Amino acid sequence: MFEFTTGNLANHFARLADAAQHTAGAYKIAAMEASSAQNVMTIIAEENYSIYRDLILTAKLVEAALLIKETRDQLLRIEKNAVNKIGAAFADLALPGTTLIPEENIDGKLDSAIAEKWRQLSDEERKKILQKMADDFADNNGYPRIELTFEPIARRGNYTPLGEYRRLPFKELRMNSDGLNDPNAINTVAHEMEHRGQYEGMGLRWPWQDERAGMSRVEAERWRELNQDHVRKRGGPEYMDYYPPRPVEVGGRRAGREFVNTMNYEDFQRYLR
């Protein structure tokens, strides 16, 4: 397990800053070498063109053709030399590797007794428990309950979701029926219920209605801004590049993490009744 501390993060950002300085230096070298090569190539081309013109005027066509070849070879050598120097400037650049974050700092750490008990339950018992958890989450956060749907969810890229909240064509919170044996389903139901709260709060409200689904008008406007397409698609072209950093996903992971971190075995037993 990797230690995740403020000090480690500070060191990681310090290495990133150092790498950025080296990168900036490489670009300066590249600009200088490119500019120098351009100037030298321009001077040679202009000088040799003057000689070429005199050769043409005196009908020395063979000499003119040889001059063209020699000039071209000379310019290519200068270009190659500049490219090699630019390549050398960038060759040693390397960003620090990704900071490894323990899974429990992302998804939370479920009490081992809860996880063990979860694996002993039947799927029907798990479904009832997840529904009770979803109801509690909604009640505690001030938005409407929703009946969970249990069915298989297709694989996406290199992972298979344990659940998802969908608004269209109708509001639905699906839990993956093939993953009910995984104790992380407890984290997932809180994560997806947080999404329900986010979208309920961002929904339309009456002009006189300041709060909706536990979210103020100001909070709702901020969430709408954070959920615009130009924000949702940041991070890269691949699904796992842009999906996890989305603000709504960061909020969902926080909710799931807090839900499991604050649940002890006595709390869990209440859902067994």
PDB file of N, CA and C in Angstrom, residues 10-89:
ATOM      1  N   ALA A  10       3.443  17.285  -2.181  1.00  0.00           N
ATOM      2  CA  ALA A  10       4.296  18.464  -2.351  1.00  0.00           C
ATOM      3  C   ALA A  10       5.553  18.101  -3.133  1.00  0.00           C
ATOM      4  N   ASN A  11       6.143  16.957  -2.796  1.00  0.00           N
ATOM      5  CA  ASN A  11       7.340  16.510  -3.516  1.00  0.00           C
ATOM      6  C   ASN A  11       7.033  16.228  -4.978  1.00  0.00           C
ATOM      7  N   HIS A  12       5.865  15.633  -5.220  1.00  0.00           N
ATOM      8  CA  HIS A  12       5.476  15.321  -6.595  1.00  0.00           C
ATOM      9  C   HIS A  12       5.324  16.605  -7.410  1.00  0.00           C
ATOM     10  N   PHE A  13       4.672  17.616  -6.841  1.00  0.00           N
ATOM     11  CA  PHE A  13       4.494  18.876  -7.563  1.00  0.00           C
ATOM     12  C   PHE A  13       5.824  19.602  -7.741  1.00  0.00           C
ATOM     13  N   ALA A  14       6.728  19.455  -6.767  1.00  0.00           N
ATOM     14  CA  ALA A  14       8.053  20.058  -6.913  1.00  0.00           C
ATOM     15  C   ALA A  14       8.787  19.441  -8.097  1.00  0.00           C
ATOM     16  N   ARG A  15       8.662  18.113  -8.247  1.00  0.00           N
ATOM     17  CA  ARG A  15       9.291  17.444  -9.394  1.00  0.00           C
ATOM     18  C   ARG A  15       8.644  17.873 -10.709  1.00  0.00           C
ATOM     19  N   LEU A  16       7.326  18.080 -10.677  1.00  0.00           N
ATOM     20  CA  LEU A  16       6.644  18.568 -11.878  1.00  0.00           C
ATOM     21  C   LEU A  16       7.138  19.959 -12.253  1.00  0.00           C
ATOM     22  N   ALA A  17       7.312  20.827 -11.250  1.00  0.00           N
ATOM     23  CA  ALA A  17       7.788  22.189 -11.508  1.00  0.00           C
ATOM     24  C   ALA A  17       9.196  22.167 -12.086  1.00  0.00           C
ATOM     25  N   ASP A  18      10.046  21.290 -11.540  1.00  0.00           N
ATOM     26  CA  ASP A  18      11.410  21.161 -12.047  1.00  0.00           C
ATOM     27  C   ASP A  18      11.407  20.671 -13.491  1.00  0.00           C
ATOM     28  N   ALA A  19      10.541  19.694 -13.776  1.00  0.00           N
ATOM     29  CA  ALA A  19      10.430  19.182 -15.144  1.00  0.00           C
ATOM     30  C   ALA A  19       9.935  20.265 -16.090  1.00  0.00           C
ATOM     31  N   ALA A  20       9.031  21.114 -15.604  1.00  0.00           N
ATOM     32  CA  ALA A  20       8.506  22.201 -16.438  1.00  0.00           C
ATOM     33  C   ALA A  20       9.608  23.192 -16.795  1.00  0.00           C
ATOM     34  N   GLN A  21      10.510  23.464 -15.838  1.00  0.00           N
ATOM     35  CA  GLN A  21      11.623  24.371 -16.115  1.00  0.00           C
ATOM     36  C   GLN A  21      12.558  23.786 -17.169  1.00  0.00           C
ATOM     37  N   HIS A  22      12.833  22.494 -17.056  1.00  0.00           N
ATOM     38  CA  HIS A  22      13.675  21.843 -18.059  1.00  0.00           C
ATOM     39  C   HIS A  22      13.012  21.872 -19.437  1.00  0.00           C
ATOM     40  N   THR A  23      11.703  21.684 -19.458  1.00  0.00           N
ATOM     41  CA  THR A  23      10.973  21.729 -20.727  1.00  0.00           C
ATOM     42  C   THR A  23      11.048  23.118 -21.339  1.00  0.00           C
ATOM     43  N   ALA A  24      10.873  24.142 -20.499  1.00  0.00           N
ATOM     44  CA  ALA A  24      10.958  25.520 -20.992  1.00  0.00           C
ATOM     45  C   ALA A  24      12.341  25.792 -21.575  1.00  0.00           C
ATOM     46  N   GLY A  25      13.381  25.283 -20.904  1.00  0.00           N
ATOM     47  CA  GLY A  25      14.736  25.461 -21.413  1.00  0.00           C
ATOM     48  C   GLY A  25      14.938  24.776 -22.751  1.00  0.00           C
ATOM     49  N   ALA A  26      14.341  23.597 -22.909  1.00  0.00           N
ATOM     50  CA  ALA A  26      14.458  22.868 -24.175  1.00  0.00           C
ATOM     51  C   ALA A  26      13.802  23.640 -25.311  1.00  0.00           C
ATOM     52  N   TYR A  27      12.658  24.245 -25.034  1.00  0.00           N
ATOM     53  CA  TYR A  27      11.983  25.031 -26.069  1.00  0.00           C
ATOM     54  C   TYR A  27      12.805  26.271 -26.446  1.00  0.00           C
ATOM     55  N   LYS A  28      13.488  26.866 -25.483  1.00  0.00           N
ATOM     56  CA  LYS A  28      14.338  28.024 -25.783  1.00  0.00           C
ATOM     57  C   LYS A  28      15.491  27.611 -26.700  1.00  0.00           C
ATOM     58  N   ILE A  29      16.103  26.469 -26.385  1.00  0.00           N
ATOM     59  CA  ILE A  29      17.187  25.956 -27.235  1.00  0.00           C
ATOM     60  C   ILE A  29      16.664  25.661 -28.636  1.00  0.00           C
ATOM     61  N   ALA A  30      15.492  25.049 -28.701  1.00  0.00           N
ATOM     62  CA  ALA A  30      14.906  24.718 -30.001  1.00  0.00           C
ATOM     63  C   ALA A  30      14.657  25.974 -30.821  1.00  0.00           C
ATOM     64  N   ALA A  31      14.120  27.002 -30.179  1.00  0.00           N
ATOM     65  CA  ALA A  31      13.842  28.250 -30.892  1.00  0.00           C
ATOM     66  C   ALA A  31      15.133  28.897 -31.380  1.00  0.00           C
ATOM     67  N   MET A  32      16.173  28.871 -30.538  1.00  0.00           N
ATOM     68  CA  MET A  32      17.452  29.477 -30.903  1.00  0.00           C
ATOM     69  C   MET A  32      18.101  28.731 -32.069  1.00  0.00           C
ATOM     70  N   GLU A  33      18.113  27.396 -31.995  1.00  0.00           N
ATOM     71  CA  GLU A  33      18.727  26.603 -33.060  1.00  0.00           C
ATOM     72  C   GLU A  33      17.964  26.745 -34.375  1.00  0.00           C
ATOM     73  N   ALA A  34      16.643  26.769 -34.297  1.00  0.00           N
ATOM     74  CA  ALA A  34      15.840  26.918 -35.511  1.00  0.00           C
ATOM     75  C   ALA A  34      16.062  28.279 -36.145  1.00  0.00           C
ATOM     76  N   SER A  35      16.112  29.317 -35.299  1.00  0.00           N
ATOM     77  CA  SER A  35      16.332  30.671 -35.825  1.00  0.00           C
ATOM     78  C   SER A  35      17.717  30.805 -36.444  1.00  0.00           C
ATOM     79  N   SER A  36      18.722  30.239 -35.767  1.00  0.00           N
ATOM     80  CA  SER A  36      20.093  30.301 -36.283  1.00  0.00           C
ATOM     81  C   SER A  36      20.207  29.573 -37.619  1.00  0.00           C
ATOM     82  N   ALA A  37      19.613  28.381 -37.698  1.00  0.00           N
ATOM     83  CA  ALA A  37      19.656  27.615 -38.944  1.00  0.00           C
ATOM     84  C   ALA A  37      18.953  28.363 -40.068  1.00  0.00           C
ATOM     85  N   GLN A  38      17.829  28.971 -39.755  1.00  0.00           N
ATOM     86  CA  GLN A  38      17.087  29.716 -40.779  1.00  0.00           C
ATOM     87  C   GLN A  38      17.922  30.871 -41.325  1.00  0.00           C
ATOM     88  N   ASN A  39      18.586  31.602 -40.426  1.00  0.00           N
ATOM     89  CA  ASN A  39      19.395  32.748 -40.857  1.00  0.00           C
ATOM     90  C   ASN A  39      20.560  32.310 -41.746  1.00  0.00           C
ATOM     91  N   VAL A  40      21.261  31.248 -41.317  1.00  0.00           N
ATOM     92  CA  VAL A  40      22.404  30.760 -42.094  1.00  0.00           C
ATOM     93  C   VAL A  40      21.949  30.245 -43.454  1.00  0.00           C
ATOM     94  N   MET A  41      20.848  29.506 -43.482  1.00  0.00           N
ATOM     95  CA  MET A  41      20.332  28.957 -44.739  1.00  0.00           C
ATOM     96  C   MET A  41      19.898  30.069 -45.687  1.00  0.00           C
ATOM     97  N   THR A  42      19.325  31.126 -45.132  1.00  0.00           N
ATOM     98  CA  THR A  42      18.897  32.257 -45.969  1.00  0.00           C
ATOM     99  C   THR A  42      20.098  32.947 -46.603  1.00  0.00           C
ATOM    100  N   ILE A  43      21.153  33.153 -45.791  1.00  0.00           N
ATOM    101  CA  ILE A  43      22.364  33.814 -46.302  1.00  0.00           C
ATOM    102  C   ILE A  43      23.001  32.988 -47.421  1.00  0.00           C
ATOM    103  N   ILE A  44      23.144  31.683 -47.187  1.00  0.00           N
ATOM    104  CA  ILE A  44      23.749  30.802 -48.199  1.00  0.00           C
ATOM    105  C   ILE A  44      22.918  30.800 -49.476  1.00  0.00           C
ATOM    106  N   ALA A  45      21.617  30.696 -49.330  1.00  0.00           N
ATOM    107  CA  ALA A  45      20.745  30.654 -50.506  1.00  0.00           C
ATOM    108  C   ALA A  45      20.851  31.939 -51.311  1.00  0.00           C
ATOM    109  N   GLU A  46      20.880  33.081 -50.628  1.00  0.00           N
ATOM    110  CA  GLU A  46      20.962  34.361 -51.338  1.00  0.00           C
ATOM    111  C   GLU A  46      22.308  34.523 -52.037  1.00  0.00           C
ATOM    112  N   GLU A  47      23.389  34.148 -51.342  1.00  0.00           N
ATOM    113  CA  GLU A  47      24.721  34.269 -51.944  1.00  0.00           C
ATOM    114  C   GLU A  47      24.856  33.352 -53.161  1.00  0.00           C
ATOM    115  N   ASN A  48      24.415  32.108 -53.023  1.00  0.00           N
ATOM    116  CA  ASN A  48      24.550  31.158 -54.127  1.00  0.00           C
ATOM    117  C   ASN A  48      23.612  31.490 -55.285  1.00  0.00           C
ATOM    118  N   TYR A  49      22.486  32.136 -54.970  1.00  0.00           N
ATOM    119  CA  TYR A  49      21.596  32.539 -56.056  1.00  0.00           C
ATOM    120  C   TYR A  49      22.270  33.587 -56.930  1.00  0.00           C
ATOM    121  N   SER A  50      23.044  34.479 -56.299  1.00  0.00           N
ATOM    122  CA  SER A  50      23.759  35.501 -57.075  1.00  0.00           C
ATOM    123  C   SER A  50      24.772  34.845 -58.017  1.00  0.00           C
ATOM    124  N   ILE A  51      25.474  33.824 -57.481  1.00  0.00           N
ATOM    125  CA  ILE A  51      26.436  33.095 -58.315  1.00  0.00           C
ATOM    126  C   ILE A  51      25.705  32.335 -59.421  1.00  0.00           C
ATOM    127  N   TYR A  52      24.596  31.693 -59.080  1.00  0.00           N
ATOM    128  CA  TYR A  52      23.800  30.929 -60.043  1.00  0.00           C
ATOM    129  C   TYR A  52      23.338  31.820 -61.191  1.00  0.00           C
ATOM    130  N   ARG A  53      22.902  33.026 -60.859  1.00  0.00           N
ATOM    131  CA  ARG A  53      22.406  33.936 -61.900  1.00  0.00           C
ATOM    132  C   ARG A  53      23.523  34.291 -62.878  1.00  0.00           C
ATOM    133  N   ASP A  54      24.742  34.531 -62.355  1.00  0.00           N
ATOM    134  CA  ASP A  54      25.860  34.858 -63.235  1.00  0.00           C
ATOM    135  C   ASP A  54      26.214  33.678 -64.141  1.00  0.00           C
ATOM    136  N   LEU A  55      26.123  32.456 -63.594  1.00  0.00           N
ATOM    137  CA  LEU A  55      26.422  31.272 -64.401  1.00  0.00           C
ATOM    138  C   LEU A  55      25.409  31.105 -65.526  1.00  0.00           C
ATOM    139  N   ILE A  56      24.153  31.362 -65.245  1.00  0.00           N
ATOM    140  CA  ILE A  56      23.114  31.247 -66.266  1.00  0.00           C
ATOM    141  C   ILE A  56      23.328  32.289 -67.356  1.00  0.00           C
ATOM    142  N   LEU A  57      23.659  33.507 -66.945  1.00  0.00           N
ATOM    143  CA  LEU A  57      23.851  34.584 -67.922  1.00  0.00           C
ATOM    144  C   LEU A  57      25.043  34.315 -68.841  1.00  0.00           C
ATOM    145  N   THR A  58      26.013  33.547 -68.340  1.00  0.00           N
ATOM    146  CA  THR A  58      27.186  33.229 -69.167  1.00  0.00           C
ATOM    147  C   THR A  58      27.089  31.831 -69.772  1.00  0.00           C
ATOM    148  N   ALA A  59      25.883  31.251 -69.696  1.00  0.00           N
ATOM    149  CA  ALA A  59      25.589  29.958 -70.324  1.00  0.00           C
ATOM    150  C   ALA A  59      26.405  28.808 -69.752  1.00  0.00           C
ATOM    151  N   LYS A  60      26.828  28.931 -68.508  1.00  0.00           N
ATOM    152  CA  LYS A  60      27.549  27.834 -67.865  1.00  0.00           C
ATOM    153  C   LYS A  60      26.532  26.943 -67.139  1.00  0.00           C
ATOM    154  N   LEU A  61      25.775  26.177 -67.930  1.00  0.00           N
ATOM    155  CA  LEU A  61      24.647  25.417 -67.391  1.00  0.00           C
ATOM    156  C   LEU A  61      25.088  24.253 -66.511  1.00  0.00           C
ATOM    157  N   VAL A  62      26.180  23.594 -66.869  1.00  0.00           N
ATOM    158  CA  VAL A  62      26.656  22.468 -66.063  1.00  0.00           C
ATOM    159  C   VAL A  62      27.075  22.953 -64.680  1.00  0.00           C
ATOM    160  N   GLU A  63      27.851  24.065 -64.683  1.00  0.00           N
ATOM    161  CA  GLU A  63      28.274  24.632 -63.401  1.00  0.00           C
ATOM    162  C   GLU A  63      27.066  25.072 -62.572  1.00  0.00           C
ATOM    163  N   ALA A  64      26.044  25.607 -63.236  1.00  0.00           N
ATOM    164  CA  ALA A  64      24.834  26.055 -62.534  1.00  0.00           C
ATOM    165  C   ALA A  64      24.118  24.874 -61.884  1.00  0.00           C
ATOM    166  N   ALA A  65      24.035  23.759 -62.611  1.00  0.00           N
ATOM    167  CA  ALA A  65      23.376  22.566 -62.071  1.00  0.00           C
ATOM    168  C   ALA A  65      24.148  22.010 -60.873  1.00  0.00           C
ATOM    169  N   LEU A  66      25.484  22.007 -60.982  1.00  0.00           N
ATOM    170  CA  LEU A  66      26.298  21.533 -59.865  1.00  0.00           C
ATOM    171  C   LEU A  66      26.139  22.437 -58.641  1.00  0.00           C
ATOM    172  N   LEU A  67      26.020  23.744 -58.886  1.00  0.00           N
ATOM    173  CA  LEU A  67      25.840  24.697 -57.789  1.00  0.00           C
ATOM    174  C   LEU A  67      24.522  24.442 -57.054  1.00  0.00           C
ATOM    175  N   ILE A  68      23.492  24.147 -57.834  1.00  0.00           N
ATOM    176  CA  ILE A  68      22.181  23.853 -57.216  1.00  0.00           C
ATOM    177  C   ILE A  68      22.295  22.642 -56.292  1.00  0.00           C
ATOM    178  N   LYS A  69      22.952  21.582 -56.793  1.00  0.00           N
ATOM    179  CA  LYS A  69      23.104  20.372 -55.976  1.00  0.00           C
ATOM    180  C   LYS A  69      23.932  20.650 -54.730  1.00  0.00           C
ATOM    181  N   GLU A  70      25.032  21.380 -54.895  1.00  0.00           N
ATOM    182  CA  GLU A  70      25.899  21.681 -53.755  1.00  0.00           C
ATOM    183  C   GLU A  70      25.162  22.529 -52.715  1.00  0.00           C
ATOM    184  N   THR A  71      24.403  23.493 -53.209  1.00  0.00           N
ATOM    185  CA  THR A  71      23.638  24.360 -52.296  1.00  0.00           C
ATOM    186  C   THR A  71      22.599  23.552 -51.522  1.00  0.00           C
ATOM    187  N   ARG A  72      21.909  22.691 -52.252  1.00  0.00           N
ATOM    188  CA  ARG A  72      20.884  21.854 -51.594  1.00  0.00           C
ATOM    189  C   ARG A  72      21.509  20.978 -50.518  1.00  0.00           C
ATOM    190  N   ASP A  73      22.643  20.338 -50.840  1.00  0.00           N
ATOM    191  CA  ASP A  73      23.316  19.478 -49.867  1.00  0.00           C
ATOM    192  C   ASP A  73      23.765  20.276 -48.643  1.00  0.00           C
ATOM    193  N   GLN A  74      24.241  21.474 -48.886  1.00  0.00           N
ATOM    194  CA  GLN A  74      24.710  22.326 -47.793  1.00  0.00           C
ATOM    195  C   GLN A  74      23.553  22.717 -46.861  1.00  0.00           C
ATOM    196  N   LEU A  75      22.433  23.081 -47.465  1.00  0.00           N
ATOM    197  CA  LEU A  75      21.258  23.462 -46.669  1.00  0.00           C
ATOM    198  C   LEU A  75      20.726  22.274 -45.866  1.00  0.00           C
ATOM    199  N   LEU A  76      20.739  21.090 -46.461  1.00  0.00           N
ATOM    200  CA  LEU A  76      20.271  19.896 -45.757  1.00  0.00           C
ATOM    201  C   LEU A  76      21.162  19.572 -44.560  1.00  0.00           C
ATOM    202  N   ARG A  77      22.492  19.783 -44.706  1.00  0.00           N
ATOM    203  CA  ARG A  77      23.401  19.524 -43.586  1.00  0.00           C
ATOM    204  C   ARG A  77      23.123  20.482 -42.426  1.00  0.00           C
ATOM    205  N   ILE A  78      22.879  21.725 -42.767  1.00  0.00           N
ATOM    206  CA  ILE A  78      22.570  22.719 -41.723  1.00  0.00           C
ATOM    207  C   ILE A  78      21.256  22.372 -41.026  1.00  0.00           C
ATOM    208  N   GLU A  79      20.272  21.989 -41.832  1.00  0.00           N
ATOM    209  CA  GLU A  79      18.969  21.620 -41.270  1.00  0.00           C
ATOM    210  C   GLU A  79      19.103  20.404 -40.353  1.00  0.00           C
ATOM    211  N   LYS A  80      19.839  19.394 -40.813  1.00  0.00           N
ATOM    212  CA  LYS A  80      20.008  18.171 -40.022  1.00  0.00           C
ATOM    213  C   LYS A  80      20.726  18.458 -38.715  1.00  0.00           C
ATOM    214  N   ASN A  81      21.733  19.315 -38.769  1.00  0.00           N
ATOM    215  CA  ASN A  81      22.478  19.671 -37.564  1.00  0.00           C
ATOM    216  C   ASN A  81      21.570  20.353 -36.540  1.00  0.00           C
ATOM    217  N   ALA A  82      20.706  21.254 -37.035  1.00  0.00           N
ATOM    218  CA  ALA A  82      19.776  21.950 -36.138  1.00  0.00           C
ATOM    219  C   ALA A  82      18.767  20.974 -35.535  1.00  0.00           C
ATOM    220  N   VAL A  83      18.260  20.086 -36.365  1.00  0.00           N
ATOM    221  CA  VAL A  83      17.287  19.093 -35.877  1.00  0.00           C
ATOM    222  C   VAL A  83      17.915  18.197 -34.813  1.00  0.00           C
ATOM    223  N   ASN A  84      19.168  17.795 -35.017  1.00  0.00           N
ATOM    224  CA  ASN A  84      19.852  16.945 -34.037  1.00  0.00           C
ATOM    225  C   ASN A  84      20.025  17.665 -32.699  1.00  0.00           C
ATOM    226  N   LYS A  85      20.374  18.945 -32.755  1.00  0.00           N
ATOM    227  CA  LYS A  85      20.546  19.716 -31.522  1.00  0.00           C
ATOM    228  C   LYS A  85      19.216  19.896 -30.791  1.00  0.00           C
ATOM    229  N   ILE A  86      18.156  20.127 -31.566  1.00  0.00           N
ATOM    230  CA  ILE A  86      16.825  20.271 -30.957  1.00  0.00           C
ATOM    231  C   ILE A  86      16.390  18.948 -30.329  1.00  0.00           C
ATOM    232  N   GLY A  87      16.638  17.853 -31.058  1.00  0.00           N
ATOM    233  CA  GLY A  87      16.282  16.540 -30.519  1.00  0.00           C
ATOM    234  C   GLY A  87      17.032  16.226 -29.240  1.00  0.00           C
ATOM    235  N   ALA A  88      18.318  16.606 -29.190  1.00  0.00           N
ATOM    236  CA  ALA A  88      19.122  16.362 -27.988  1.00  0.00           C
ATOM    237  C   ALA A  88      18.591  17.161 -26.804  1.00  0.00           C
ATOM    238  N   ALA A  89      18.094  18.368 -27.080  1.00  0.00           N
ATOM    239  CA  ALA A  89      17.558  19.209 -26.001  1.00  0.00           C
ATOM    240  C   ALA A  89      16.336  18.576 -25.353  1.00  0.00           C
TER     241      ALA A  89
END
